[in-house]
């Protein structure tokens, strides 16, 4: 899609046909740059962090998440279907934007274990959250 848009814009800017090889090459370069940038900023990362107290951590997390404009969507206590191979979280939460903002924003998944927490979400969101916590 970026190839087509880039080719059309290059054709208009250079006063050539959008099907001209130069316009197509410029569109291809712009598409590659947009793809790499989108892949970098929209990738998901997992952040494991040690926690001292579950309630203190959850209060700080709640304040930080609210300042990012996200709200609690789901909360699930310890899973009944415990897997022996992996530790079962004591608490699992899902945060996300509500309303129209939820269409383009990613969700934040939080698993709280005995002495660690696991937070998964978009890299940009996790980066902001690291600065707040």
XYZ file of N, CA and C in Angstrom:
399
model
N 0.825 -1.184 0.000
C 0.000 0.000 0.000
C 0.874 1.254 0.000
N 1.933 1.220 0.803
C 2.828 2.374 0.846
C 3.530 2.558 -0.489
N 3.775 1.456 -1.203
C 4.383 1.528 -2.530
C 3.499 2.332 -3.468
N 2.208 2.074 -3.452
C 1.279 2.781 -4.335
C 1.188 4.253 -3.949
N 1.032 4.520 -2.660
C 0.928 5.910 -2.198
C 2.225 6.660 -2.474
N 3.368 6.028 -2.182
C 4.663 6.667 -2.446
C 4.874 6.923 -3.923
N 4.468 5.983 -4.774
C 4.589 6.171 -6.223
C 3.719 7.303 -6.724
N 2.488 7.387 -6.204
C 1.598 8.484 -6.598
C 2.148 9.837 -6.158
N 2.636 9.908 -4.920
C 3.193 11.172 -4.410
C 4.452 11.563 -5.177
N 5.318 10.587 -5.450
C 6.544 10.880 -6.201
C 6.201 11.331 -7.615
N 5.207 10.698 -8.231
C 4.792 11.099 -9.572
C 4.268 12.519 -9.600
N 3.477 12.887 -8.597
C 2.946 14.247 -8.527
C 4.052 15.264 -8.251
N 4.959 14.925 -7.346
C 6.022 15.866 -6.976
C 7.018 16.076 -8.113
N 7.305 15.026 -8.858
C 8.295 15.120 -9.938
C 7.655 15.392 -11.294
N 6.330 15.525 -11.327
C 5.576 15.778 -12.558
C 5.835 14.696 -13.598
N 5.771 13.447 -13.148
C 5.908 12.300 -14.038
C 4.747 11.347 -13.774
N 4.625 10.362 -14.615
C 3.559 9.377 -14.448
C 3.831 8.513 -13.212
N 2.795 8.179 -12.447
C 3.000 7.309 -11.280
C 3.515 5.915 -11.652
N 3.356 5.529 -12.924
C 3.856 4.224 -13.360
C 5.278 4.296 -13.892
N 5.857 5.478 -13.903
C 7.247 5.637 -14.340
C 8.160 4.860 -13.388
N 9.196 4.211 -13.906
C 10.080 3.415 -13.036
C 10.697 4.199 -11.877
N 10.982 5.464 -12.080
C 11.572 6.262 -10.996
C 10.558 6.447 -9.863
N 9.304 6.733 -10.217
C 8.264 6.902 -9.199
C 8.034 5.593 -8.444
N 8.079 4.476 -9.165
C 7.890 3.175 -8.522
C 9.054 2.870 -7.581
N 10.276 3.195 -7.998
C 11.447 2.964 -7.136
C 11.379 3.815 -5.874
N 10.975 5.066 -6.013
C 10.835 5.931 -4.836
C 9.750 5.375 -3.912
N 8.638 4.924 -4.491
C 7.577 4.316 -3.686
C 8.051 3.064 -2.972
N 8.897 2.273 -3.639
C 9.443 1.063 -3.026
C 10.345 1.406 -1.845
N 11.171 2.424 -2.003
C 12.065 2.848 -0.915
C 11.248 3.379 0.264
N 10.247 4.211 -0.021
C 9.395 4.737 1.056
C 8.633 3.610 1.754
N 8.189 2.621 0.994
C 7.495 1.477 1.582
C 8.397 0.669 2.491
N 9.656 0.487 2.079
C 10.604 -0.256 2.918
C 10.893 0.497 4.211
N 11.069 1.811 4.107
C 11.330 2.622 5.304
C 10.131 2.567 6.254
N 8.925 2.692 5.706
C 7.719 2.631 6.544
C 7.558 1.249 7.177
N 7.890 0.199 6.446
C 7.780 -1.153 6.987
C 8.740 -1.406 8.125
N 9.981 -0.952 7.976
C 10.972 -1.125 9.043
C 10.572 -0.300 10.266
N 10.150 0.939 10.038
C 9.719 1.783 11.161
C 8.508 1.213 11.873
N 7.532 0.731 11.121
C 6.350 0.129 11.726
C 6.680 -1.138 12.492
N 7.579 -1.934 11.938
C 7.993 -3.155 12.629
C 8.729 -2.872 13.917
N 9.489 -1.791 13.938
C 10.241 -1.441 15.150
C 9.318 -0.914 16.242
N 8.432 -0.002 15.898
C 7.602 0.647 16.910
C 6.390 -0.183 17.319
N 5.923 -1.074 16.465
C 4.733 -1.856 16.789
C 5.045 -3.261 17.274
N 6.297 -3.553 17.503
C 6.634 -4.899 17.974
C 6.200 -5.051 19.431
N 5.967 -6.276 19.815
C 5.597 -6.564 21.201
C 6.826 -6.994 21.982
N 6.908 -6.555 23.208
C 8.011 -6.943 24.086
C 7.434 -7.426 25.416
N 8.222 -8.240 26.093
C 7.845 -8.734 27.420
C 8.849 -8.194 28.419
N 8.344 -7.593 29.484
C 9.195 -7.025 30.532
C 8.932 -7.794 31.817
N 9.960 -8.457 32.304
C 9.881 -9.182 33.579
C 10.536 -8.305 34.637
N 9.857 -8.060 35.739
C 10.448 -7.243 36.782
C 10.148 -7.836 38.148
N 11.111 -7.740 39.053
C 10.871 -8.226 40.414
C 9.974 -7.240 41.161
N 9.121 -7.773 42.030
C 8.245 -6.912 42.828
C 8.420 -7.256 44.298
N 8.296 -6.240 45.140
C 8.427 -6.434 46.583
C 7.095 -6.851 47.192
N 6.067 -6.088 46.913
C 4.740 -6.379 47.443
C 3.721 -6.290 46.320
N 2.830 -7.251 46.259
C 1.867 -7.297 45.165
C 0.931 -6.095 45.178
N 0.409 -5.720 46.346
C -0.539 -4.604 46.418
C 0.122 -3.277 46.056
N 1.342 -3.069 46.547
C 2.072 -1.833 46.234
C 2.336 -1.754 44.735
N 2.773 -2.864 44.158
C 3.045 -2.897 42.720
C 1.777 -2.616 41.921
N 0.672 -3.252 42.291
C -0.571 -3.063 41.547
C -1.083 -1.629 41.647
N -0.903 -0.984 42.804
C -1.303 0.424 42.939
C -0.467 1.320 42.036
N 0.855 1.107 42.041
C 1.735 1.908 41.177
C 1.446 1.644 39.707
N 1.196 0.385 39.377
C 0.883 0.027 37.993
C -0.420 0.681 37.553
N -1.419 0.636 38.406
C -2.725 1.217 38.078
C -2.604 2.716 37.795
N -1.848 3.434 38.630
C -1.652 4.871 38.416
C -0.909 5.134 37.111
N 0.124 4.350 36.845
C 0.916 4.539 35.629
C 0.096 4.244 34.384
N -0.670 3.184 34.432
C -1.475 2.792 33.279
C -2.564 3.829 33.012
N -3.172 4.359 34.064
C -4.195 5.386 33.886
C -3.603 6.651 33.286
N -2.371 6.993 33.666
C -1.746 8.187 33.092
C -1.418 7.992 31.612
N -1.317 6.737 31.171
C -1.114 6.453 29.750
C -2.433 6.434 28.978
N -3.545 6.592 29.683
C -4.849 6.601 29.036
C -5.452 5.227 28.842
N -4.969 4.253 29.592
C -5.488 2.889 29.488
C -6.317 2.564 30.717
N -7.267 1.682 30.552
C -8.104 1.258 31.665
C -8.149 -0.255 31.754
N -8.607 -0.747 32.874
C -8.691 -2.186 33.097
C -9.835 -2.765 32.265
N -9.510 -3.733 31.407
C -10.519 -4.393 30.583
C -10.941 -5.734 31.174
N -9.960 -6.488 31.666
C -10.242 -7.812 32.238
C -9.339 -8.055 33.430
N -9.861 -8.783 34.390
C -9.049 -9.215 35.527
C -9.427 -10.653 35.834
N -8.411 -11.466 36.009
C -8.650 -12.880 36.262
C -7.742 -13.345 37.390
N -8.315 -13.859 38.470
C -7.465 -14.409 39.534
C -6.778 -15.682 39.053
N -6.058 -16.317 39.932
C -5.275 -17.503 39.582
C -6.065 -18.463 38.712
N -5.412 -18.934 37.668
C -6.048 -19.811 36.700
C -6.360 -21.175 37.304
N -7.541 -21.684 36.969
C -7.911 -23.014 37.449
C -7.163 -24.092 36.672
N -6.906 -23.824 35.399
C -6.219 -24.799 34.554
C -4.718 -24.592 34.677
N -4.166 -24.995 35.785
C -2.737 -24.795 36.039
C -1.921 -25.766 35.200
N -0.873 -25.246 34.598
C 0.039 -26.059 33.809
C 1.241 -26.373 34.683
N 1.600 -27.622 34.766
C 2.696 -28.035 35.643
C 4.029 -27.499 35.138
N 4.181 -27.393 33.818
C 5.463 -26.990 33.240
C 5.763 -25.508 33.451
N 4.741 -24.676 33.517
C 4.960 -23.241 33.678
C 4.281 -22.760 34.950
N 4.863 -21.762 35.611
C 4.229 -21.244 36.826
C 2.918 -20.531 36.493
N 1.963 -20.668 37.361
C 0.657 -20.055 37.168
C 0.640 -18.686 37.834
N 0.200 -17.652 37.096
C 0.139 -16.330 37.715
C -0.921 -16.277 38.810
N -0.639 -15.482 39.828
C -1.619 -15.277 40.891
C -2.739 -14.354 40.428
N -2.404 -13.490 39.473
C -3.365 -12.521 38.973
C -3.000 -12.183 37.534
N -3.983 -12.106 36.668
C -3.769 -11.717 35.275
C -4.702 -10.559 34.957
N -4.151 -9.509 34.375
C -4.948 -8.334 34.017
C -4.674 -7.949 32.570
N -5.688 -7.365 31.942
C -5.557 -6.839 30.588
C -5.996 -5.383 30.624
N -5.111 -4.493 30.170
C -5.413 -3.065 30.103
C -5.494 -2.655 28.642
N -6.343 -1.690 28.355
C -6.455 -1.181 27.000
C -7.246 0.111 26.990
N -7.215 0.766 25.851
C -7.983 1.996 25.692
C -9.451 1.639 25.494
N -10.317 2.528 25.899
C -11.748 2.308 25.731
C -12.283 3.267 24.678
N -13.403 2.935 24.103
C -14.024 3.795 23.102
C -13.321 3.704 21.761
N -13.294 4.831 21.049
C -12.687 4.851 19.723
C -11.178 4.641 19.761
N -10.550 4.992 20.865
C -9.103 4.824 20.977
C -8.665 3.375 20.968
N -9.580 2.463 21.250
C -9.211 1.050 21.315
C -8.938 0.450 19.942
N -9.375 1.110 18.883
C -9.190 0.572 17.544
C -7.721 0.516 17.154
N -6.967 1.548 17.454
C -5.584 1.627 17.003
C -4.551 1.440 18.103
N -4.974 1.332 19.340
C -3.997 1.163 20.414
C -3.930 -0.297 20.825
N -2.759 -0.704 21.232
C -2.576 -2.081 21.660
C -2.989 -2.277 23.105
N -3.043 -3.510 23.492
C -3.391 -3.846 24.871
C -2.132 -4.117 25.669
N -2.287 -4.055 26.963
C -1.199 -4.320 27.897
C -1.618 -5.517 28.742
N -0.824 -6.582 28.698
C -1.130 -7.809 29.432
C -0.193 -7.913 30.625
N -0.757 -8.110 31.812
C 0.032 -8.163 33.041
C -0.258 -9.476 33.763
N 0.795 -10.225 34.053
C 0.698 -11.426 34.886
C 1.513 -11.176 36.144
N 0.902 -11.355 37.294
C 1.587 -11.150 38.567
C 1.811 -12.513 39.211
N 3.075 -12.808 39.495
C 3.455 -14.053 40.157
C 3.802 -13.742 41.613
N 4.361 -14.691 42.318
C 4.678 -14.523 43.738
C 5.611 -13.336 43.978
N 6.747 -13.291 43.271
C 7.713 -12.205 43.495
C 8.168 -11.534 42.206
N 7.490 -11.798 41.100
C 7.799 -11.146 39.829
C 6.506 -10.765 39.122
N 6.658 -9.866 38.172
C 5.535 -9.483 37.317
C 6.010 -9.532 35.873
N 5.111 -9.886 34.992
C 5.404 -9.988 33.569
C 4.427 -9.071 32.847
N 4.973 -8.105 32.096
C 4.133 -7.155 31.379
C 4.454 -7.278 29.897
N 3.427 -7.480 29.073
C 3.620 -7.596 27.640
C 2.764 -6.561 26.929
N 3.356 -5.909 25.943
C 2.628 -4.919 25.165
C 3.520 -4.359 24.082
N 3.048 -3.312 23.430
C 3.841 -2.657 22.395
C 5.090 -2.041 23.012
N 6.150 -2.037 22.226
C 7.442 -1.561 22.716
C 7.361 -0.121 23.212
N 6.654 0.734 22.494
C 6.556 2.139 22.899
C 5.829 2.281 24.238
N 4.797 1.481 24.452
C 4.043 1.536 25.706
C 4.884 1.030 26.867
N 5.613 -0.065 26.649
C 6.469 -0.621 27.701
C 7.584 0.361 28.045
N 8.115 1.038 27.041
C 9.182 2.017 27.287
C 8.674 3.149 28.188
N 7.474 3.650 27.929
C 6.887 4.698 28.771
C 6.621 4.174 30.178
N 6.150 2.941 30.254
C 5.836 2.340 31.547
C 7.091 2.136 32.383
N 8.203 1.781 31.747
C 9.468 1.600 32.472
C 9.912 2.900 33.125
N 9.677 4.014 32.456
C 10.053 5.310 33.028
C 9.181 5.665 34.233
N 7.933 5.210 34.228
C 7.013 5.541 35.316
C 7.178 4.631 36.526
N 7.492 3.364 36.289
C 7.646 2.429 37.401
C 9.089 2.442 37.816
